[in-house]
Tab-separated table of C-alpha atoms and ligand atoms in Angstrom:
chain	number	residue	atom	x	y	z
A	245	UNK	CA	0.000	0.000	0.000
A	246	UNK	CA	1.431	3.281	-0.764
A	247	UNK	CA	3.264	5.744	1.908
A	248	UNK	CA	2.536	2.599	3.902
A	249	UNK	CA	4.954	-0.572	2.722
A	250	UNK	CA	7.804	1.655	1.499
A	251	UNK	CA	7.957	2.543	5.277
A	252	UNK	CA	7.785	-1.261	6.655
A	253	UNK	CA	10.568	-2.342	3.839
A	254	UNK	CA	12.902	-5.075	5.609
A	255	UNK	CA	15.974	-4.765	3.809
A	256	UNK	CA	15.766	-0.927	4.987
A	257	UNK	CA	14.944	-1.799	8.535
A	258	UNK	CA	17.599	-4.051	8.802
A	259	UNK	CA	20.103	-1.913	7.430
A	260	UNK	CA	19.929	0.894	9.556
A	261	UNK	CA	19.332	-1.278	12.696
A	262	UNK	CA	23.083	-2.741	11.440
A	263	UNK	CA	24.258	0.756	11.715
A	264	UNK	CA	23.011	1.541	15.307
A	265	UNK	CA	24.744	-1.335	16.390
A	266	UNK	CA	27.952	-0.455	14.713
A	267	UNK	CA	27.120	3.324	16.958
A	268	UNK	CA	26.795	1.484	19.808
A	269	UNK	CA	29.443	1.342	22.064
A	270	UNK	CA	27.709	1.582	25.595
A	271	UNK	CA	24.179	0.802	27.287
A	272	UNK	CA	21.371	3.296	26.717
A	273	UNK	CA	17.458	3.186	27.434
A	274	UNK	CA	15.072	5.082	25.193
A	275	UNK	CA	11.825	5.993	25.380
A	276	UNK	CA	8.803	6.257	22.596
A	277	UNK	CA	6.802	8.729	24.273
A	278	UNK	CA	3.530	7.487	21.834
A	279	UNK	CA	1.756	4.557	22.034
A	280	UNK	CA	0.855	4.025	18.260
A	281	UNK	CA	5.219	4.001	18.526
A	282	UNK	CA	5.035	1.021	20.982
A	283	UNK	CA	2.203	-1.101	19.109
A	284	UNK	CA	4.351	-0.926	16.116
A	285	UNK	CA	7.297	-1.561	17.946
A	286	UNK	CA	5.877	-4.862	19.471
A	287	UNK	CA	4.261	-5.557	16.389
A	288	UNK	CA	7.453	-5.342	13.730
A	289	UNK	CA	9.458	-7.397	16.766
A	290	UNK	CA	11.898	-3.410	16.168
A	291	UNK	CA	13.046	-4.088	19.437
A	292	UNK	CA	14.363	-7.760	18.635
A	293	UNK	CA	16.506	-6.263	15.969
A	294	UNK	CA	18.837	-3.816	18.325
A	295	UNK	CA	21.485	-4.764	20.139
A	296	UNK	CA	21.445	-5.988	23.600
A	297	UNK	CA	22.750	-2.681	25.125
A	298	UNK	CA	19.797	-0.435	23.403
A	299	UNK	CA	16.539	-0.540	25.777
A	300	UNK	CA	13.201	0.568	24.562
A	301	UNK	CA	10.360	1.751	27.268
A	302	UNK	CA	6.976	2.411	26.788
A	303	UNK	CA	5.473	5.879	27.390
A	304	UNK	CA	2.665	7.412	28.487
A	305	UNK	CA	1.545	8.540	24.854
A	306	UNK	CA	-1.911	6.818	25.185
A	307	UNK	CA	-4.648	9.255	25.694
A	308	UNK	CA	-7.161	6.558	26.594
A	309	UNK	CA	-4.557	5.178	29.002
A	310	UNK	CA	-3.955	8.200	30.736
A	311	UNK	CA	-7.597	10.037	31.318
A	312	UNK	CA	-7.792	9.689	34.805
A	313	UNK	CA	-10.009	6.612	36.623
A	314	UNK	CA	-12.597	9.511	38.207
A	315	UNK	CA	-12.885	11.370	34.414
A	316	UNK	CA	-14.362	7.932	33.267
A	317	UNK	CA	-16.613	7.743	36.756
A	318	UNK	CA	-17.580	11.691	35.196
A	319	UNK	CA	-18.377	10.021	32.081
A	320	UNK	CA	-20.369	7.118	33.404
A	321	UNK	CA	-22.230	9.168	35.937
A	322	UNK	CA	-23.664	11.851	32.945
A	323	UNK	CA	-24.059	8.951	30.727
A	324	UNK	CA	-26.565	7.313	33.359
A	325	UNK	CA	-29.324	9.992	33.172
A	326	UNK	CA	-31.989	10.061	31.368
A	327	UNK	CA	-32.263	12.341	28.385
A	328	UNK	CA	-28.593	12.834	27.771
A	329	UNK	CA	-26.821	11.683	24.830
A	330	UNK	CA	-23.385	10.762	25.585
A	331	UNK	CA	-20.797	10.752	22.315
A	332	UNK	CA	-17.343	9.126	22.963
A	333	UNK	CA	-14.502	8.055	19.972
A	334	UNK	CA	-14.967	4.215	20.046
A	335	UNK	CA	-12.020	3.222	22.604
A	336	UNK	CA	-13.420	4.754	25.861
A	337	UNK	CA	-16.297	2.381	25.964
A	338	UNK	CA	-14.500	-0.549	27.273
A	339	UNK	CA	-12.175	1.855	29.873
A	340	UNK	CA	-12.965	0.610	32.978
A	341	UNK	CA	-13.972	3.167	35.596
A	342	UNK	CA	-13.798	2.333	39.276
A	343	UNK	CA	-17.230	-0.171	39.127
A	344	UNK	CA	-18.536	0.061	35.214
A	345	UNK	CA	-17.727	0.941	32.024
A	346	UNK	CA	-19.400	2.687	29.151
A	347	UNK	CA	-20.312	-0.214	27.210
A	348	UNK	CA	-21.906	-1.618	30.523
A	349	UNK	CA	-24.159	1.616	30.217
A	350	UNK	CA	-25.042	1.238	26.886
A	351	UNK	CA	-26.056	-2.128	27.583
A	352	UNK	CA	-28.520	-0.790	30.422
A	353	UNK	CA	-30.557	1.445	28.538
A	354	UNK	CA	-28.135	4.425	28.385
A	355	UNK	CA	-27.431	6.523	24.881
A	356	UNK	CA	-23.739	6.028	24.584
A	357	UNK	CA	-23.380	6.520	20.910
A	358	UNK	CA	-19.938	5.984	19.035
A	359	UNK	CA	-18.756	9.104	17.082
A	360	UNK	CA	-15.809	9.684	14.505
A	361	UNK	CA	-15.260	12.977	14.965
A	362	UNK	CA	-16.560	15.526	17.835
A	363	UNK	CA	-18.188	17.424	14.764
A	364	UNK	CA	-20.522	14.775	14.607
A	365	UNK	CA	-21.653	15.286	18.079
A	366	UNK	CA	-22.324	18.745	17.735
A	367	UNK	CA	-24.904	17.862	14.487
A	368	UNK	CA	-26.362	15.360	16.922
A	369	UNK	CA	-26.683	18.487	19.219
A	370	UNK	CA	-28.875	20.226	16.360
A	371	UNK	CA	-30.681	17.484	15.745
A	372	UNK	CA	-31.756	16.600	19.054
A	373	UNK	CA	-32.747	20.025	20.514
A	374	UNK	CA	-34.903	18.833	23.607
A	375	UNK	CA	-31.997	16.623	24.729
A	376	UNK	CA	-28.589	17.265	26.427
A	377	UNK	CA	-25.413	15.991	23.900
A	378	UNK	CA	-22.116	15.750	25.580
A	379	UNK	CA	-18.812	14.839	23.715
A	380	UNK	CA	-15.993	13.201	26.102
A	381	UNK	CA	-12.961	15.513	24.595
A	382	UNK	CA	-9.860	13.357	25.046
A	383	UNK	CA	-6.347	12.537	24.142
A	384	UNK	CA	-3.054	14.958	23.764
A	385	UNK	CA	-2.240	17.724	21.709
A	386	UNK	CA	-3.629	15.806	18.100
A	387	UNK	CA	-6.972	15.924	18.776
A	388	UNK	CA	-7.498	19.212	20.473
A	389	UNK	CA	-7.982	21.250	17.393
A	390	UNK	CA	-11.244	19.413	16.365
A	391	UNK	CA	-11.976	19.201	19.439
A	392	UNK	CA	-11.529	23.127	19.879
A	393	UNK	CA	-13.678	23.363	16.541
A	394	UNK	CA	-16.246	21.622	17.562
A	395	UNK	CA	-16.937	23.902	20.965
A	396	UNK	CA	-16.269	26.809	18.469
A	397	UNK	CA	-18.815	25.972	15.934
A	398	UNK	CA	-21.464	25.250	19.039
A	399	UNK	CA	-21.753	28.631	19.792
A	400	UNK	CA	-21.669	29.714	16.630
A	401	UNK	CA	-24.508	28.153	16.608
A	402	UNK	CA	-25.693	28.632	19.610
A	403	UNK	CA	-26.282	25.391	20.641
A	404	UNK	CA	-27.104	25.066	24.511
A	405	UNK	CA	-27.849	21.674	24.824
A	406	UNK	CA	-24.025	20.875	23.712
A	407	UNK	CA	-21.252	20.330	26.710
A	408	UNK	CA	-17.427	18.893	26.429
A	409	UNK	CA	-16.433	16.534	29.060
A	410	UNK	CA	-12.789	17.749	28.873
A	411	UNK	CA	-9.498	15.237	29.442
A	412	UNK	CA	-6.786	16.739	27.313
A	413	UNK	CA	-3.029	15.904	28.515
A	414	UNK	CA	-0.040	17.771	27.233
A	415	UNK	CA	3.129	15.603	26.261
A	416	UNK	CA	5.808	18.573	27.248
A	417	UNK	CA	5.238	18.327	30.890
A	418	UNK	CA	5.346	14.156	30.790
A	419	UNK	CA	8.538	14.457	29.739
A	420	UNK	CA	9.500	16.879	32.099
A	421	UNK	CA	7.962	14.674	35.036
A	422	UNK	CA	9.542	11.539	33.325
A	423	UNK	CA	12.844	13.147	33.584
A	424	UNK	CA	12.773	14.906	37.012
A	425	UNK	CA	11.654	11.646	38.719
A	426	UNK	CA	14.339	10.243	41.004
A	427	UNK	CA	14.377	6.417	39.337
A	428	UNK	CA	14.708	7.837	36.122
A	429	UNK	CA	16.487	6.143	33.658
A	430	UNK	CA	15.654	7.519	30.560
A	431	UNK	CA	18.734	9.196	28.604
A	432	UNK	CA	16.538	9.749	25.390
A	433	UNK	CA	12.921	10.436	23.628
A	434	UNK	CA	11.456	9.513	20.459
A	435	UNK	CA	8.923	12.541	20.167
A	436	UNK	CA	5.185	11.611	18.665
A	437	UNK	CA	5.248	12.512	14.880
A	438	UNK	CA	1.725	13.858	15.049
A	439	UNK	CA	1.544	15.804	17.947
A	440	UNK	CA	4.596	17.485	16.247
A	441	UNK	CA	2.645	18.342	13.727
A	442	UNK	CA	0.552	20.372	15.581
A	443	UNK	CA	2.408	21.942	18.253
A	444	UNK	CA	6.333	21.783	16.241
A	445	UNK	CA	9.030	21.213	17.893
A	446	UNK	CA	10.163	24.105	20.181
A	447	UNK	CA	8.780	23.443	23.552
A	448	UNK	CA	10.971	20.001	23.474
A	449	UNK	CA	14.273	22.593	22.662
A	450	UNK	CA	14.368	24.034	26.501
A	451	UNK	CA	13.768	20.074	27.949
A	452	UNK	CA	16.393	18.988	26.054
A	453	UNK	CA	18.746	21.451	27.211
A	454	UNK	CA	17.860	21.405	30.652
A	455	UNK	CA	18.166	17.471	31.018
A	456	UNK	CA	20.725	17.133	28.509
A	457	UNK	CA	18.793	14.641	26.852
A	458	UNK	CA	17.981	13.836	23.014
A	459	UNK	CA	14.937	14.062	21.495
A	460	UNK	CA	13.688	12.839	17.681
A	461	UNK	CA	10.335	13.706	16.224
A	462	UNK	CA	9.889	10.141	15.352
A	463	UNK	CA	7.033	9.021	12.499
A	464	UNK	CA	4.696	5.549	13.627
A	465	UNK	CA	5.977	2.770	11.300
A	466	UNK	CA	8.765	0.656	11.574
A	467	UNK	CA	11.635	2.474	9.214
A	468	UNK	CA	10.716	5.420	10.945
A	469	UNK	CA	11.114	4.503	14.325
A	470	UNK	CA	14.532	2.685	13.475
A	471	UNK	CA	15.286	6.147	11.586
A	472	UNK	CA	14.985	7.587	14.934
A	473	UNK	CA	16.399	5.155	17.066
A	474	UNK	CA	19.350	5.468	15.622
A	475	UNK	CA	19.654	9.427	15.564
A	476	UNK	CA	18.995	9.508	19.471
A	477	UNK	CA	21.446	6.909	19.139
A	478	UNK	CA	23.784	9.195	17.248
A	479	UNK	CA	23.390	12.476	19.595
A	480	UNK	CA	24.182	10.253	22.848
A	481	UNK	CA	27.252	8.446	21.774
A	482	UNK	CA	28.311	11.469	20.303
A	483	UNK	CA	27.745	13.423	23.889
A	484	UNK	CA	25.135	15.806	22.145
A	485	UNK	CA	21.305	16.684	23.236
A	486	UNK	CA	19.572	18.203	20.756
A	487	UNK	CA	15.617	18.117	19.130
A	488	UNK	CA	15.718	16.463	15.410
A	489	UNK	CA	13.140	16.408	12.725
A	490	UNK	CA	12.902	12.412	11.810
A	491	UNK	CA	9.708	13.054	10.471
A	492	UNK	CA	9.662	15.877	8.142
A	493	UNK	CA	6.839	15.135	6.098
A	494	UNK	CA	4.730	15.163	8.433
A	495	UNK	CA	5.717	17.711	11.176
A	496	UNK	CA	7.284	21.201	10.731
A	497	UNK	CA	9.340	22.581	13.301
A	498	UNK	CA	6.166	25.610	13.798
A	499	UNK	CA	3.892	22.657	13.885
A	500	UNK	CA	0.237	24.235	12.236
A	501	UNK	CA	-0.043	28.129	13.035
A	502	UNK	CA	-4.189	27.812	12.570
A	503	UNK	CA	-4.262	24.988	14.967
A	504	UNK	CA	-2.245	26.186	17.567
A	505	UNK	CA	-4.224	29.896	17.573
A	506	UNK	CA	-7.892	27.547	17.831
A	507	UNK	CA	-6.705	25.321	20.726
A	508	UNK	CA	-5.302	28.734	22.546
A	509	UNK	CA	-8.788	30.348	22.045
A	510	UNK	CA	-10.528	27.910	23.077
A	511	UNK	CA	-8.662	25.983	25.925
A	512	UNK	CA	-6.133	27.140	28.588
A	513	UNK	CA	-3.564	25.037	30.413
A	514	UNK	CA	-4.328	23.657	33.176
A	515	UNK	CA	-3.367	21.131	36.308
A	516	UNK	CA	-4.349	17.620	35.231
A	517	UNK	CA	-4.279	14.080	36.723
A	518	UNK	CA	-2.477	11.650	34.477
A	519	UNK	CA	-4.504	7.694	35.401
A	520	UNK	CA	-1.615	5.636	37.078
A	521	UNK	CA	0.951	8.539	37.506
A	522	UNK	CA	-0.742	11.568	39.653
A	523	UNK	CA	-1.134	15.261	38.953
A	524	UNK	CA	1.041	17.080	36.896
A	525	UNK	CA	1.168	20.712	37.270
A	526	UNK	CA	0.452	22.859	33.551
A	527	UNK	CA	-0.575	18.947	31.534
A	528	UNK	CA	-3.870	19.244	30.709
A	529	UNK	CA	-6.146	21.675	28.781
A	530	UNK	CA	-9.266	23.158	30.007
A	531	UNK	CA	-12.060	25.264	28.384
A	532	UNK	CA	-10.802	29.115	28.272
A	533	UNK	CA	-13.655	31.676	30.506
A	534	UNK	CA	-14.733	32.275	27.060
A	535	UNK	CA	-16.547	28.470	26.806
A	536	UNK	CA	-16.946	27.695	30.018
A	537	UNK	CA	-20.197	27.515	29.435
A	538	UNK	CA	-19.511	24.348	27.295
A	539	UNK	CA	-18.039	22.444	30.570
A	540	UNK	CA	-19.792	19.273	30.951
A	541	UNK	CA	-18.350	18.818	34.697
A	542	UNK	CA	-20.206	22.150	35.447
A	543	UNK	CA	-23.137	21.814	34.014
A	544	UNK	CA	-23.966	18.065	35.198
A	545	UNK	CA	-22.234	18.854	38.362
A	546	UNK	CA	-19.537	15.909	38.744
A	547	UNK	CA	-16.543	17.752	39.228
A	548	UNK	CA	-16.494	16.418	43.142
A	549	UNK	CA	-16.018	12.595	42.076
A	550	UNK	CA	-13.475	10.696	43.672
A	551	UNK	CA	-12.021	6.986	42.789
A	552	UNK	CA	-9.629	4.283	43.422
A	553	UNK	CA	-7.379	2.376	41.154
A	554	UNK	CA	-7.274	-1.119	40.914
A	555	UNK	CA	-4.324	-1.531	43.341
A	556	UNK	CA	-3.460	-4.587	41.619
A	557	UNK	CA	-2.332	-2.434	38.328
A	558	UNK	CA	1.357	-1.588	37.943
A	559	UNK	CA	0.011	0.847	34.503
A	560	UNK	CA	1.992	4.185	36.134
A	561	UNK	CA	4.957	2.583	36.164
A	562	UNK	CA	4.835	1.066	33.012
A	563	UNK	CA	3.820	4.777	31.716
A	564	UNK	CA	6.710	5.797	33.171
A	565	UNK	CA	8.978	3.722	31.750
A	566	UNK	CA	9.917	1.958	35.149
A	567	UNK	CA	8.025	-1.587	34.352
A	568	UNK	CA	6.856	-3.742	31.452
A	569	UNK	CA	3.713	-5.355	31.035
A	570	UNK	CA	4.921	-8.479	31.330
A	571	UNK	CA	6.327	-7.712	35.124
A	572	UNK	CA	2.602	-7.328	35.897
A	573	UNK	CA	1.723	-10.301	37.919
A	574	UNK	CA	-2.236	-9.831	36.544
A	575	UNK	CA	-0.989	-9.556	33.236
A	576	UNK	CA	-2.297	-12.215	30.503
A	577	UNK	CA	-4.251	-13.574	33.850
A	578	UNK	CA	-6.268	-11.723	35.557
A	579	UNK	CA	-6.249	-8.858	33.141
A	580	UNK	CA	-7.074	-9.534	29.445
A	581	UNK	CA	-8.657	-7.575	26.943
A	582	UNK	CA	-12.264	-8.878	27.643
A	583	UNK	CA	-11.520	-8.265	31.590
A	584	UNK	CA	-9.357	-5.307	31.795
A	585	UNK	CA	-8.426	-4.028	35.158
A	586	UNK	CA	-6.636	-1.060	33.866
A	587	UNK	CA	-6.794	1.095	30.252
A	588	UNK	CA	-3.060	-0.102	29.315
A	589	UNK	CA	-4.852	-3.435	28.466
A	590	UNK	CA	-8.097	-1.614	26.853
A	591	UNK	CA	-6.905	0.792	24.380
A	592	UNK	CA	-5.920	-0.099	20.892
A	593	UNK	CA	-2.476	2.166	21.759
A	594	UNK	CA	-1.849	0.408	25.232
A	595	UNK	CA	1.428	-1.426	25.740
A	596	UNK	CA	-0.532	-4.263	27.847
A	597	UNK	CA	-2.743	-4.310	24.856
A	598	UNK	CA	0.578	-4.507	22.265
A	599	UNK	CA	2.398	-7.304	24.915
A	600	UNK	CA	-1.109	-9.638	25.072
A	601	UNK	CA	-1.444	-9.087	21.484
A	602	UNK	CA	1.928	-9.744	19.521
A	603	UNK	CA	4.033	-10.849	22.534
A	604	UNK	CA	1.629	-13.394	25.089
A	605	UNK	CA	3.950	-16.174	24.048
B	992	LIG	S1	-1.612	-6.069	32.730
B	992	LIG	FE1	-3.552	-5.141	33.410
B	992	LIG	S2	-3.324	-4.914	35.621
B	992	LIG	FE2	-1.264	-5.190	34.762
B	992	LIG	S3	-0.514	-3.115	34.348
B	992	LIG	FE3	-1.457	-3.844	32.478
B	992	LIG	S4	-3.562	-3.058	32.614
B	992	LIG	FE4	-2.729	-2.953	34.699
């Protein structure tokens, strides 16, 4: 398939993972800060092909993974009552929250309804004017713009049965909390491609500097995360820490000017709780005084919910970078797909999911 196989070509792959190992001369542990990275770094076996002293961990790049256990209890408690029409992309159904899911509310009687883009909510908004519609706005800095759009064009419209139930993470201050933690043994970052795209690159320049570590805008398929493997691989064994551009034709160093201005009109940074890891100060996006009208949490009055992990779930660390799914003693067990206990093992960009999927063996 075109600008998909010439990407995956072997011969390619192997080549340049023959010249990180003739770079190599000492042990170094690098992390892929996105989890579409890690699923097609489990999936291609990438790691298999490195030598022994090159580590990959997993990071917390996995927006389902990462919305905090009481945002889902949010979700689940507006979802229950009657009249309102919850809207959700496909892979928060299954999340489990501290007692249910989603799906499980569907399945009583609730209108959960799957949506492809938060656009579509807000025409579900118009066309259901007696009823309350209320998009679940998650994931990192990708899908903030259309989900800035979409509370934009609702009062341009002047919809007032619409609401955003808002869980929007930042990746710049993961990597700073990845990097100021005391076990950490991270020395360099493969950047996420897309959320490159719309942000650039100049936030990771000062992190880089300050930590003295490398970081590589890195694309999602196999040549391109051995493409930049090996330049993180490069800068360290060559004692420099500097941001690079591995994926160019994707992500400009200004990222996309129109995007940027619509998420900074319509959201503000903000404290946010990262599921597994705790609260990181300035990683999260909430709706600007301008929308807060739009805030689902205000409006349905959940904002007060507490909850408790499954203490059985080692997810945090393996965000972190600390553990790998297969250290968890539930994993492949007690924790499958069909019987998640935590979102690393729901979402299609988990690394419990990736492990129990291409690695159970
Ligand atoms: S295997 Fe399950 S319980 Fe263990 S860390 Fe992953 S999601 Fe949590």
């Amino acid at each position: 398939m075109k600008y998909i196989d010439e990407y995956r070509d072997a011969g390619q792959s192997r080549a340049i993972a023959e010249e990180i190992r003739r770079r190599t001369t000492r042990p170094h542990t690098i992390m892929e800060i996105c989890g579409g990275q890690t699923h097609s770094i489990v999936r291609f076996g990438v790691d298999t092909f490195l030598p022994e002293e090159i580590t990959l961990v997993h990071g917390p790049g996995c927006p389902v993974c990462v919305t905090p256990i009481e945002q889902i209890d949010r979700a689940i408690a507006i979802a229950s009552r009657p009249g309102v029409i919850f809207t959700s992309f496909g892979d928060m159904l299954r999340v489990p929250g501290s007692e249910t899911d989603l799906l499980s509310v569907r399945a009583a009687g609730g209108d959960v309804r799957i949506v492809y883009s938060p656009l579509d909510a807000v025409r579900i908004a118009r066309e259901n004017p007696e009823r309350e519609t209320v998009f679940f706005a998650v994931g990192f800095e990708t899908t903030a713009p259309a989900n800035a759009m979409a509370v934009f064009q609702a009062r341009e419209l002047g919809l007032r049965n619409f609401t955003v139930l808002v869980s929007h993470v930042l990746v710049p201050p993961a990597i700073e909390t990845i990097l100021s933690s005391p076990g950490n043994r991270v020395e360099g970052f493969l950047a996420a491609g897309h959320v490159c795209a719309v942000m650039g690159t100049e936030e990771y320049v000062p992190i880089a500097k300050k930590h003295r570590v490398p970081i590589v805008v890195t694309g999602f398929e196999p040549l391109d995360i051995f493409q930049g493997i090996l330049l993180v691989v490069r800068q360290l064994e060559e004692g420099r820490a500097e941001v690079e551009n591995a994926y160019a034709r994707t992500a400009r160093d200004e990222g996309n000017a129109a995007a940027r201005a619509l998420i900074a009109r319509v959201f503000r940074v903000t404290d946010r709780k990262w599921r597994g890891i705790g609260s990181i100060p300035r990683s999260g996006l909430g709706l600007a005084e301008e929308f807060a009208g739009f805030d689902a949490e205000t409006r349905f009055d959940v904002a007060s919910q507490t909850a408790e992990e499954s203490p059985i779930c080692i997810s945090g660390l393996i965000l972190q970078g600390v553990k790998k799914p297969p250290e968890c003693p539930a994993f492949g067990t007690v924790c499958v797909p069909e019987h998640p206990l935590g979102a690393t093992m729901v979402s299609s960009e988990g690394a419990c999911a990736a492990y129990y999927r291409y690695r159970r063996t």
